[in-house]
């Protein structure tokens, strides 16, 4: 049974500052709340810093978690209010039906695979010079236009589409080469990050990612496919806060 959790983070505490600064540390803290074997647990998480004084951590797990360690180390233990909420995710999944619209939020790492990077690193150039059969290089999209295009060209394979939004300003997120009205989606945050993988700090062993948060309105086209991606995540870098798509019902809309 899947569970969606929301944990309030106190950014003024020392433990919180460590977690907020390091996706690797946050991943370890999230795994610490699961009762099963961490390597076998399928987990997605996302940090929403809408309010910098009270950021929220959302986590989707396949088992019911215990976030006591996060509340005590990085929250407001003993204070009034709901500092940690764990909800059964099944009721929302049961609402998915073709044509149903939802508000959505997704933090993802838009990437492309290429065999000829424009600006190859020393390590990449060595592989290119070696010739022979080789895998392509996975590179992040760096511009907002490319990142938005990555998202919009993949929604069908994820089980939804993003309706047009004629009410938005012309050219807000549309391709100016076409006369199509913009889609009901916007990019709210973009971050380029590079950090060591594990205890290794060599440059070639670093994790490099360009995380992007998309928000807007989607329309369900394939409930089974959308359910699969809600539970399994979207795109790479899932261990580091990417891939979690969350939905919210839109009152009065089909």
XYZ file of C-alpha atoms in Angstrom:
254
model
C 0.000 0.000 0.000
C 1.521 3.380 -0.969
C 1.734 6.231 1.526
C 2.329 9.931 0.888
C 3.962 11.800 3.760
C 4.475 15.500 4.415
C 7.054 16.580 6.985
C 7.613 20.170 8.064
C 11.289 21.123 8.234
C 12.681 23.746 10.622
C 15.419 25.451 8.551
C 17.063 27.026 11.606
C 18.239 23.764 13.153
C 21.732 22.416 12.473
C 20.471 19.039 11.249
C 18.010 20.764 8.918
C 20.714 22.905 7.345
C 22.704 19.764 6.564
C 19.708 18.053 4.984
C 18.587 21.108 3.000
C 22.092 21.595 1.593
C 22.703 17.994 0.530
C 20.369 15.785 -1.545
C 22.565 12.846 -0.557
C 22.052 13.548 3.168
C 18.311 14.022 2.677
C 18.109 10.720 0.809
C 19.786 8.953 3.725
C 17.390 10.590 6.206
C 14.393 9.515 4.112
C 15.639 5.928 3.918
C 16.044 5.976 7.704
C 12.289 6.250 8.130
C 11.498 2.961 6.376
C 11.045 -0.274 8.310
C 12.179 -2.563 5.481
C 15.535 -3.059 3.812
C 16.453 0.403 2.397
C 17.913 -0.993 -0.816
C 14.656 -2.819 -1.567
C 12.271 0.016 -0.700
C 10.952 2.055 -3.591
C 10.940 5.650 -2.382
C 10.391 9.048 -3.975
C 10.846 12.385 -2.264
C 10.677 16.082 -3.042
C 11.524 19.193 -1.083
C 9.069 22.064 -1.558
C 10.605 25.345 -0.310
C 7.557 27.526 -1.084
C 7.861 29.015 2.375
C 11.611 29.294 3.153
C 10.767 29.543 6.872
C 8.850 26.254 6.783
C 9.808 24.039 3.825
C 7.938 20.782 3.380
C 9.385 17.392 2.564
C 7.054 15.078 0.621
C 7.834 11.362 0.528
C 6.066 8.524 -1.288
C 6.735 5.063 0.156
C 5.405 1.557 -0.378
C 5.390 0.867 3.377
C 4.071 2.953 6.251
C 7.057 5.014 7.456
C 8.069 6.497 10.806
C 9.431 10.042 10.609
C 10.120 10.497 14.322
C 13.836 10.972 13.689
C 13.183 13.754 11.170
C 10.703 15.598 13.375
C 13.009 15.363 16.387
C 16.191 16.255 14.513
C 14.957 18.689 11.880
C 11.440 19.760 12.846
C 9.538 21.210 15.791
C 9.222 18.330 18.294
C 6.676 19.114 20.993
C 5.263 22.201 19.274
C 1.595 22.609 18.412
C 0.292 21.663 14.978
C 0.651 18.727 12.633
C 4.348 18.475 11.916
C 4.170 15.143 10.128
C 1.255 13.700 8.139
C 1.152 10.219 6.618
C -1.768 9.448 4.303
C -2.880 6.389 2.380
C -2.289 7.226 -1.299
C -4.822 4.726 -2.634
C -7.909 7.005 -2.498
C -6.256 9.526 -4.817
C -5.186 6.814 -7.255
C -8.785 5.612 -7.373
C -9.879 9.053 -8.591
C -7.878 8.762 -11.813
C -10.135 8.459 -14.851
C -9.793 9.523 -18.497
C -10.478 13.223 -18.916
C -10.190 14.072 -15.219
C -8.117 17.184 -14.540
C -5.760 17.780 -11.620
C -3.344 20.438 -10.479
C 0.153 18.973 -10.435
C 3.685 19.562 -9.261
C 6.795 17.710 -10.398
C 10.476 18.205 -9.691
C 12.457 16.404 -12.370
C 15.936 16.209 -13.888
C 15.442 16.734 -17.661
C 18.207 14.965 -19.566
C 19.180 13.981 -23.072
C 21.417 11.225 -24.412
C 24.027 12.200 -26.978
C 27.229 10.736 -28.398
C 28.640 14.183 -29.263
C 28.456 16.672 -26.369
C 29.002 20.313 -27.364
C 31.547 20.907 -24.603
C 33.035 17.554 -23.677
C 34.769 17.157 -20.342
C 38.263 15.683 -20.236
C 36.862 12.286 -19.290
C 34.222 12.421 -22.039
C 36.801 13.446 -24.646
C 38.973 10.499 -23.653
C 36.064 8.142 -24.297
C 35.308 9.836 -27.621
C 38.940 9.626 -28.758
C 39.030 5.933 -27.858
C 36.425 5.271 -30.559
C 34.670 1.948 -30.971
C 31.244 1.158 -29.613
C 30.264 3.277 -26.651
C 27.202 4.359 -24.801
C 25.904 7.888 -25.238
C 26.465 10.560 -22.625
C 23.559 11.582 -20.398
C 23.541 15.375 -20.229
C 21.134 17.693 -18.493
C 19.094 20.275 -20.379
C 20.318 23.671 -19.190
C 17.829 26.177 -20.633
C 14.239 26.685 -19.506
C 13.020 26.271 -23.091
C 14.730 22.897 -23.491
C 13.569 21.749 -20.061
C 9.957 22.662 -20.784
C 10.131 20.967 -24.182
C 11.517 17.827 -22.500
C 8.477 17.767 -20.239
C 5.790 18.523 -22.841
C 7.068 15.995 -25.387
C 6.904 13.154 -22.840
C 3.531 13.574 -21.144
C 1.790 11.044 -23.428
C 4.139 8.267 -22.282
C 3.355 9.204 -18.668
C -0.427 8.880 -19.084
C -1.562 12.506 -19.281
C -1.520 15.652 -21.360
C -1.296 19.332 -20.480
C -4.213 21.360 -21.884
C -3.778 24.629 -23.688
C -4.165 27.750 -21.576
C -5.359 30.578 -23.843
C -5.808 32.814 -20.790
C -2.050 32.960 -20.285
C -0.017 35.693 -21.915
C 0.883 34.821 -25.506
C 4.340 33.331 -25.682
C 4.463 32.552 -21.953
C 5.626 29.023 -22.621
C 4.776 28.455 -26.260
C 7.093 27.901 -29.176
C 7.112 31.223 -31.014
C 7.699 29.325 -34.249
C 4.117 28.067 -33.994
C 0.853 29.809 -33.310
C -0.228 27.337 -30.660
C -1.489 28.873 -27.407
C 0.681 28.171 -24.364
C 0.166 25.077 -22.266
C -1.094 25.252 -18.687
C 2.321 24.612 -17.132
C 5.106 26.799 -15.792
C 8.577 26.356 -14.388
C 8.786 27.679 -10.832
C 12.353 26.782 -9.800
C 15.568 25.657 -11.494
C 18.748 24.472 -9.740
C 22.118 23.280 -11.036
C 23.841 21.107 -8.478
C 27.020 19.023 -8.293
C 27.971 16.945 -5.287
C 30.052 13.932 -4.376
C 28.592 10.469 -4.712
C 29.049 8.721 -1.380
C 32.372 9.561 0.233
C 34.102 9.890 -3.132
C 34.799 13.480 -4.166
C 36.677 13.000 -7.418
C 35.178 15.128 -10.153
C 34.442 12.187 -12.396
C 32.478 10.515 -9.572
C 30.266 13.510 -8.853
C 26.519 13.651 -9.331
C 25.605 16.559 -11.610
C 21.948 17.445 -12.018
C 19.700 20.261 -13.188
C 16.499 19.938 -11.214
C 13.403 21.762 -12.430
C 10.022 22.146 -10.753
C 7.003 22.168 -13.058
C 3.529 23.224 -11.925
C 0.237 23.443 -13.762
C -2.798 21.457 -14.800
C -2.893 18.025 -16.393
C -5.625 15.885 -17.902
C -5.598 12.108 -17.444
C -5.388 10.122 -20.695
C -4.334 6.683 -19.401
C -5.082 6.027 -15.701
C -3.010 2.822 -15.546
C 0.037 4.464 -17.122
C -0.272 7.548 -14.924
C -0.601 5.371 -11.805
C 2.582 3.551 -12.802
C 4.544 6.801 -13.059
C 3.033 8.300 -9.922
C 4.354 5.308 -7.987
C 7.625 4.691 -9.861
C 8.590 8.303 -10.544
C 9.548 10.296 -13.627
C 13.023 10.740 -15.064
C 16.455 10.145 -13.462
C 17.958 11.214 -10.106
C 15.073 9.827 -8.052
C 17.357 9.218 -5.074
C 18.188 12.925 -4.989
C 14.732 14.511 -4.849
C 13.548 14.205 -8.443
C 10.713 12.226 -10.007
C 7.847 12.672 -7.535
C 4.693 13.853 -9.333
C 1.904 14.906 -6.967
C -1.697 15.724 -7.839
C -4.406 17.831 -6.242
C -8.094 17.745 -7.253
C -9.499 20.804 -9.002
C -12.940 21.628 -7.546
C -15.593 22.040 -10.188
C -13.460 20.773 -13.058
C -13.934 17.483 -14.958
